[in-house]
GROMACS .gro file of C-alpha atoms in nm:
model
  121
    1UNK     CA    1  -0.314  -2.370   0.946
    2UNK     CA    2  -0.149  -2.041   0.850
    3UNK     CA    3  -0.232  -1.811   0.564
    4UNK     CA    4  -0.039  -1.517   0.424
    5UNK     CA    5  -0.234  -1.260   0.225
    6UNK     CA    6  -0.059  -0.984   0.032
    7UNK     CA    7  -0.198  -0.653  -0.085
    8UNK     CA    8  -0.074  -0.331  -0.240
    9UNK     CA    9   0.072  -0.430  -0.575
   10UNK     CA   10  -0.002  -0.247  -0.896
   11UNK     CA   11   0.131  -0.031  -1.177
   12UNK     CA   12   0.355   0.267  -1.107
   13UNK     CA   13   0.585   0.488  -1.310
   14UNK     CA   14   0.959   0.478  -1.265
   15UNK     CA   15   1.062   0.691  -0.970
   16UNK     CA   16   0.733   0.631  -0.793
   17UNK     CA   17   0.648   0.447  -0.473
   18UNK     CA   18   0.435   0.154  -0.366
   19UNK     CA   19   0.367  -0.010  -0.033
   20UNK     CA   20   0.307  -0.383  -0.004
   21UNK     CA   21   0.143  -0.538   0.299
   22UNK     CA   22   0.117  -0.898   0.414
   23UNK     CA   23  -0.099  -1.030   0.695
   24UNK     CA   24  -0.054  -1.368   0.859
   25UNK     CA   25  -0.354  -1.542   1.010
   26UNK     CA   26  -0.446  -1.880   1.150
   27UNK     CA   27  -0.274  -2.087   1.411
   28UNK     CA   28   0.021  -1.868   1.519
   29UNK     CA   29   0.226  -1.925   1.832
   30UNK     CA   30   0.529  -1.725   1.726
   31UNK     CA   31   0.657  -1.567   1.408
   32UNK     CA   32   1.030  -1.614   1.365
   33UNK     CA   33   1.062  -1.390   1.063
   34UNK     CA   34   0.867  -1.238   0.777
   35UNK     CA   35   0.986  -1.099   0.449
   36UNK     CA   36   0.945  -1.048   0.079
   37UNK     CA   37   1.076  -1.229  -0.227
   38UNK     CA   38   1.025  -1.150  -0.593
   39UNK     CA   39   1.025  -1.348  -0.913
   40UNK     CA   40   1.020  -1.271  -1.282
   41UNK     CA   41   0.925  -1.521  -1.554
   42UNK     CA   42   1.184  -1.791  -1.606
   43UNK     CA   43   1.394  -1.686  -1.309
   44UNK     CA   44   1.426  -1.806  -0.955
   45UNK     CA   45   1.257  -1.641  -0.662
   46UNK     CA   46   1.498  -1.411  -0.480
   47UNK     CA   47   1.498  -1.243  -0.142
   48UNK     CA   48   1.411  -0.874  -0.143
   49UNK     CA   49   1.398  -0.799   0.229
   50UNK     CA   50   1.341  -0.980   0.555
   51UNK     CA   51   1.265  -0.885   0.915
   52UNK     CA   52   1.364  -1.113   1.200
   53UNK     CA   53   1.180  -1.125   1.531
   54UNK     CA   54   1.485  -0.968   1.700
   55UNK     CA   55   1.454  -0.664   1.476
   56UNK     CA   56   1.733  -0.752   1.234
   57UNK     CA   57   1.664  -0.662   0.872
   58UNK     CA   58   1.824  -0.790   0.554
   59UNK     CA   59   1.802  -0.638   0.207
   60UNK     CA   60   1.907  -0.742  -0.140
   61UNK     CA   61   2.185  -0.515  -0.264
   62UNK     CA   62   1.968  -0.396  -0.551
   63UNK     CA   63   1.707  -0.244  -0.318
   64UNK     CA   64   1.920  -0.105  -0.036
   65UNK     CA   65   1.841   0.259   0.028
   66UNK     CA   66   1.518   0.239  -0.172
   67UNK     CA   67   1.307  -0.024   0.008
   68UNK     CA   68   1.220  -0.048   0.376
   69UNK     CA   69   1.074  -0.354   0.547
   70UNK     CA   70   0.882  -0.326   0.871
   71UNK     CA   71   0.695  -0.572   1.088
   72UNK     CA   72   0.413  -0.531   1.338
   73UNK     CA   73   0.429  -0.822   1.579
   74UNK     CA   74   0.096  -0.732   1.739
   75UNK     CA   75  -0.085  -0.746   1.405
   76UNK     CA   76   0.126  -1.024   1.248
   77UNK     CA   77   0.194  -0.809   0.946
   78UNK     CA   78   0.496  -0.717   0.738
   79UNK     CA   79   0.511  -0.420   0.504
   80UNK     CA   80   0.749  -0.331   0.225
   81UNK     CA   81   0.777   0.037   0.142
   82UNK     CA   82   0.925   0.071  -0.205
   83UNK     CA   83   1.055   0.404  -0.329
   84UNK     CA   84   1.248   0.523  -0.635
   85UNK     CA   85   1.109   0.227  -0.821
   86UNK     CA   86   1.283   0.114  -1.138
   87UNK     CA   87   1.156  -0.096  -1.429
   88UNK     CA   88   1.393  -0.368  -1.306
   89UNK     CA   89   1.180  -0.395  -0.991
   90UNK     CA   90   0.894  -0.534  -1.199
   91UNK     CA   91   0.809  -0.878  -1.064
   92UNK     CA   92   0.563  -1.082  -0.867
   93UNK     CA   93   0.630  -1.015  -0.501
   94UNK     CA   94   0.570  -1.296  -0.253
   95UNK     CA   95   0.532  -1.270   0.122
   96UNK     CA   96   0.730  -1.530   0.317
   97UNK     CA   97   0.725  -1.624   0.681
   98UNK     CA   98   0.859  -1.885   0.922
   99UNK     CA   99   0.595  -1.945   1.185
  100UNK     CA  100   0.557  -2.176   1.483
  101UNK     CA  101   0.200  -2.290   1.526
  102UNK     CA  102   0.269  -2.469   1.854
  103UNK     CA  103   0.539  -2.423   2.117
  104UNK     CA  104   0.660  -2.780   2.078
  105UNK     CA  105   0.677  -2.780   1.701
  106UNK     CA  106   0.943  -2.638   1.471
  107UNK     CA  107   0.858  -2.339   1.260
  108UNK     CA  108   0.718  -2.403   0.914
  109UNK     CA  109   0.769  -2.191   0.606
  110UNK     CA  110   0.470  -2.024   0.445
  111UNK     CA  111   0.419  -1.830   0.123
  112UNK     CA  112   0.157  -1.590   0.004
  113UNK     CA  113   0.007  -1.617  -0.344
  114UNK     CA  114   0.198  -1.317  -0.472
  115UNK     CA  115   0.115  -0.968  -0.591
  116UNK     CA  116   0.223  -0.814  -0.920
  117UNK     CA  117   0.433  -0.498  -0.921
  118UNK     CA  118   0.487  -0.335  -1.257
  119UNK     CA  119   0.710  -0.031  -1.301
  120UNK     CA  120   0.679   0.149  -1.632
  121UNK     CA  121   0.963   0.350  -1.782
   0.00000   0.00000   0.00000
């Protein structure tokens, strides 16, 4: 019913910048929140940044001051602007969202397929 599609990953040198985008489509009544997680091989998926519908943002300590999350409610998109990238930021980045498809139904959680970000030293 709902799909999340990410774009914008790639290879960048340390100190560089990348912008990730995620678009939600399908049956959408209301988006409660959208955000980004990342995962490296053998490790759990961790929150990077999230944007609530009331405008509240949350960031992992490791990215504060370097990453900025923004959401466009009209377009159902969430972006992650990443600056001063470090090799430790290398991971697969996943878009995440909690979306209500109908007014009478609770929000469901959705994931994108992920996009690779590689930061070379």
